Coordinates of C-alpha atoms and ligand atoms in Angstrom, one line a residue:
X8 CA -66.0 -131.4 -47.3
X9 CA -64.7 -134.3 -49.2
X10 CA -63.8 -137.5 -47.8
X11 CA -59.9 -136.7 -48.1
X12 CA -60.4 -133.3 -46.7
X13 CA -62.2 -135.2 -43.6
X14 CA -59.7 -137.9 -43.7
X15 CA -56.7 -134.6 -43.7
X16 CA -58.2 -133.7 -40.6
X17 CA -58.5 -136.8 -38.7
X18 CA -55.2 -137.7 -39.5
X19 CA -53.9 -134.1 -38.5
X20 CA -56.0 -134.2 -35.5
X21 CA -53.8 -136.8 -34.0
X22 CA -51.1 -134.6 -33.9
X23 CA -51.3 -133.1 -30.0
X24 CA -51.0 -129.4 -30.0
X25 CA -51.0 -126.3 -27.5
X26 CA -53.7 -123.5 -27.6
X27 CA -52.6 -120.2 -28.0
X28 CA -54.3 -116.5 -28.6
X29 CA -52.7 -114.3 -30.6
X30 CA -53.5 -110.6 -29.9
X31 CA -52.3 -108.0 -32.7
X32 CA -54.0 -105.0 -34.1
X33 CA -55.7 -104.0 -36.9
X34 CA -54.3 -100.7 -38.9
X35 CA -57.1 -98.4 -37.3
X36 CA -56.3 -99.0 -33.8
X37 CA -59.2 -102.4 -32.6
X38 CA -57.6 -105.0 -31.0
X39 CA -58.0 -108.5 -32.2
X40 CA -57.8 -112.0 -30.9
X41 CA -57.5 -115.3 -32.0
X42 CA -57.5 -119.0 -31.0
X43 CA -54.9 -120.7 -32.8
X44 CA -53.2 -124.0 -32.9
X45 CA -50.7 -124.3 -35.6
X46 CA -47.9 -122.2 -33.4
X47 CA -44.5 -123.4 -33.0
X48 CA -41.1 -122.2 -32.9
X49 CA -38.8 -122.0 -35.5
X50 CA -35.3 -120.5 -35.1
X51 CA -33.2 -119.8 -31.6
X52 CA -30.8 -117.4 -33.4
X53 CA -32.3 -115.1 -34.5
X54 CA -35.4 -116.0 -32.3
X55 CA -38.1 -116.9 -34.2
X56 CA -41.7 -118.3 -34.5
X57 CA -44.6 -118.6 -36.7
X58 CA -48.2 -119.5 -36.4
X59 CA -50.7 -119.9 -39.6
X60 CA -54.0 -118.0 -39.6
X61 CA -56.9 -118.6 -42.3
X62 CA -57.6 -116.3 -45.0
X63 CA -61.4 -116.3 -44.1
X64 CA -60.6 -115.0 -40.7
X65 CA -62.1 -111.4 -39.8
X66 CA -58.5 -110.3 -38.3
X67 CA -56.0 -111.6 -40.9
X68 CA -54.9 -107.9 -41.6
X69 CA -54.7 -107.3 -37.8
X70 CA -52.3 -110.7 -37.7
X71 CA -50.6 -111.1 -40.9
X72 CA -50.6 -107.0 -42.1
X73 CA -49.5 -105.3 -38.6
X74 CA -46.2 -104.8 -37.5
X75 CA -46.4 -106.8 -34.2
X76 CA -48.5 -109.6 -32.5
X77 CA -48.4 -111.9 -29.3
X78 CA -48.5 -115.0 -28.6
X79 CA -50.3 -116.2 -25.3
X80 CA -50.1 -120.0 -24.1
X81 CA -53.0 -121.1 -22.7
X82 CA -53.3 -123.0 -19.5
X83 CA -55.5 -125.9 -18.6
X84 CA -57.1 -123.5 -16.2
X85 CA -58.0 -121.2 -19.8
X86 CA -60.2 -123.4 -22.1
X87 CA -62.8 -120.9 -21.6
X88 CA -60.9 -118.1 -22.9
X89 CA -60.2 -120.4 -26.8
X90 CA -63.3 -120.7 -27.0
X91 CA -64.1 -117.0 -26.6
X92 CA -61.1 -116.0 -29.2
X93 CA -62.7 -119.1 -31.8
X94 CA -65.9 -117.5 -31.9
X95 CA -66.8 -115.1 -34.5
X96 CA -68.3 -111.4 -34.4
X97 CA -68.7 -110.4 -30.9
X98 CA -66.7 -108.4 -28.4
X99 CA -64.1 -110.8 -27.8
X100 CA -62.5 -108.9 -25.2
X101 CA -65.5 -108.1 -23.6
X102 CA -64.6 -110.2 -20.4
X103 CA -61.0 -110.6 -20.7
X104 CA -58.5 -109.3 -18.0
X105 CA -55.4 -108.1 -19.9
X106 CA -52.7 -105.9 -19.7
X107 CA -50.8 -103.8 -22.7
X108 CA -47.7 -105.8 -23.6
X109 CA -44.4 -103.0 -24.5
X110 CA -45.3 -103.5 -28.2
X111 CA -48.6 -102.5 -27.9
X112 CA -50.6 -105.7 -28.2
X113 CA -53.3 -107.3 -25.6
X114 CA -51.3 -109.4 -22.8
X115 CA -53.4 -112.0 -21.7
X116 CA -53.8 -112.0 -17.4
X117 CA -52.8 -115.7 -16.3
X118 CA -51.4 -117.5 -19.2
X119 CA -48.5 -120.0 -19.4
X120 CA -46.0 -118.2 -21.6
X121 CA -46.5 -115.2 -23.7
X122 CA -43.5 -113.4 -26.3
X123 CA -44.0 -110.3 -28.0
X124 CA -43.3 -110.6 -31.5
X125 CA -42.5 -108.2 -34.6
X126 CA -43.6 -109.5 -37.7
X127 CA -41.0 -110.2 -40.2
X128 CA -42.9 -112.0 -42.5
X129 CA -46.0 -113.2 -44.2
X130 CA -46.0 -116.3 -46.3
X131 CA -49.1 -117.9 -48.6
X132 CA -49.8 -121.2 -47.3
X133 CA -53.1 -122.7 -49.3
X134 CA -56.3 -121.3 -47.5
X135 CA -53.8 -119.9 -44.8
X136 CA -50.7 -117.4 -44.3
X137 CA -48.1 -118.4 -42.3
X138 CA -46.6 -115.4 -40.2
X139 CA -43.2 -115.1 -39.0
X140 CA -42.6 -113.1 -36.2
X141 CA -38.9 -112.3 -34.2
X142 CA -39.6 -112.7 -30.2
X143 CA -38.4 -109.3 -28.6
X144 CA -39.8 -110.2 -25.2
X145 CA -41.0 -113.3 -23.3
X146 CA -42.3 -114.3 -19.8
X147 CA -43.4 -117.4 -18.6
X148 CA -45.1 -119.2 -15.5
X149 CA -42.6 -121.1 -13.2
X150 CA -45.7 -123.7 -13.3
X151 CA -48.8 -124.7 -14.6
X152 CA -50.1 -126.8 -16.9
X153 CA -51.0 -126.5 -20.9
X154 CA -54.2 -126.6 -22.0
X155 CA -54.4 -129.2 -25.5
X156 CA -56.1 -129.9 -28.6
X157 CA -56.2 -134.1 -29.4
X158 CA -58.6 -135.5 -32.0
X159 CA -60.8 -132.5 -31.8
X160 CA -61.2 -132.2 -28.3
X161 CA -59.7 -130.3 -25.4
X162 CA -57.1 -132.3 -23.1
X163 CA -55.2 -132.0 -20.5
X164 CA -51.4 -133.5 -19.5
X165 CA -51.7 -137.0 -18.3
X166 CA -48.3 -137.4 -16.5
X167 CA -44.5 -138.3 -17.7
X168 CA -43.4 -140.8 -19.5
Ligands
FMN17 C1 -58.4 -125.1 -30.6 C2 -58.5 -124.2 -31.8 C3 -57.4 -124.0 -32.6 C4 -57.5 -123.2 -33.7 N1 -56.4 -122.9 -34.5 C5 -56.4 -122.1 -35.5 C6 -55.3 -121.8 -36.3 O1 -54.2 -122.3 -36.0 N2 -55.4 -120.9 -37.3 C7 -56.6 -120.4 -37.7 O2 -56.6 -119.6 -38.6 N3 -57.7 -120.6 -37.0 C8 -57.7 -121.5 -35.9 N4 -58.8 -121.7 -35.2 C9 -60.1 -121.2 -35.6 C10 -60.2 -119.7 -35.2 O3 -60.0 -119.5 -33.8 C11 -61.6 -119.2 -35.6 O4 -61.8 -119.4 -37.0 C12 -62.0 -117.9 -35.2 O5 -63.4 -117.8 -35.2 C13 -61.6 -116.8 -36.1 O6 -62.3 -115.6 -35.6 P1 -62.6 -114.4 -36.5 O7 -62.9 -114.8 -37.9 O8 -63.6 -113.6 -35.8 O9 -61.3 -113.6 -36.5 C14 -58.7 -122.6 -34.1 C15 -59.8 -122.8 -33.2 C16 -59.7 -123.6 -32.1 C17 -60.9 -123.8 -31.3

């Protein structure tokens, strides 16, 4: 890595995120999962959202090729289950509770929020795509807490301002 690249990342790394999985799968029927960060909403009307996922990753034809994904928030109580979805070749789902969201995608048990997407588009982005997906169903936890990513490490909400 050169220094700007490291320097790219430290300075990106102080902008606070959520963790999220995003379940979608792959044209012969597996089931994927992935940690991701860079998730965020982008338009109420219609209602959309994106997320970017790197070229390099196993499941990028699961995420960024398929005709639906899902988007599960992680909780503070969940940082067991990023590190599970960030970790390559192994039966991700191995110990996972989940249920079968209405679009066919894996519904994590316990999380924060989750929204069923269908993808409406897939955009170059560098060394990442950025997918665009329309909500067509949500649920969410009346509480809880997120689980987040600051300067590299996992944190949790420290009170209101
Ligand atoms: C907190 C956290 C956030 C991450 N965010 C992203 C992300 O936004 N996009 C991405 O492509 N990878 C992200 N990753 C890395 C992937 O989870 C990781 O590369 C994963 O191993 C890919 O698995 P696969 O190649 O088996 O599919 C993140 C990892 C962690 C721990």
């Amino acid at each position: 890595m050169t220094e700007t690249q490291t320097d790219f990342r430290l300075a990106l790394s102080r902008f606070a995120s959520g963790v999220c999985v995003v379940t979608a799968t792959d044209p012969g029927g597996r089931a994927y999962g992935v940690t991701i960060s860079s998730f965020c909403s982008l338009s109420l009307d219609p209602p959309l959202v994106l997320f970017c996922i790197g070229k390099k990753t196993s499941g990028l034809e699961a995420c960024a090729g398929g005709a639906a994904f899902a988007v599960n928030v992680l909780s503070e109580q969940q940082l067991h289950l990023s590190d599970v979805f960030a970790r390559k070749e192994h039966d991700k789902f191995a110990d996972v509770a989940f249920t079968i969201g209405g679009n066919g995608c894996r519904i994590l048990e316990g999380c924060l929020a989750t929204l069923e997407c269908s993808r409406v588009e897939t955009y170059e982005g560098g060394d990442h795509l950025i997918v665009v997906g329309r909500v067509d169903q949500m649920a969410y936890a009346d509480g809880g807490l997120p689980l987040l990513r600051f300067t590299g490490r996992y944190r949790r909400i420290g009170g209101e301002l």
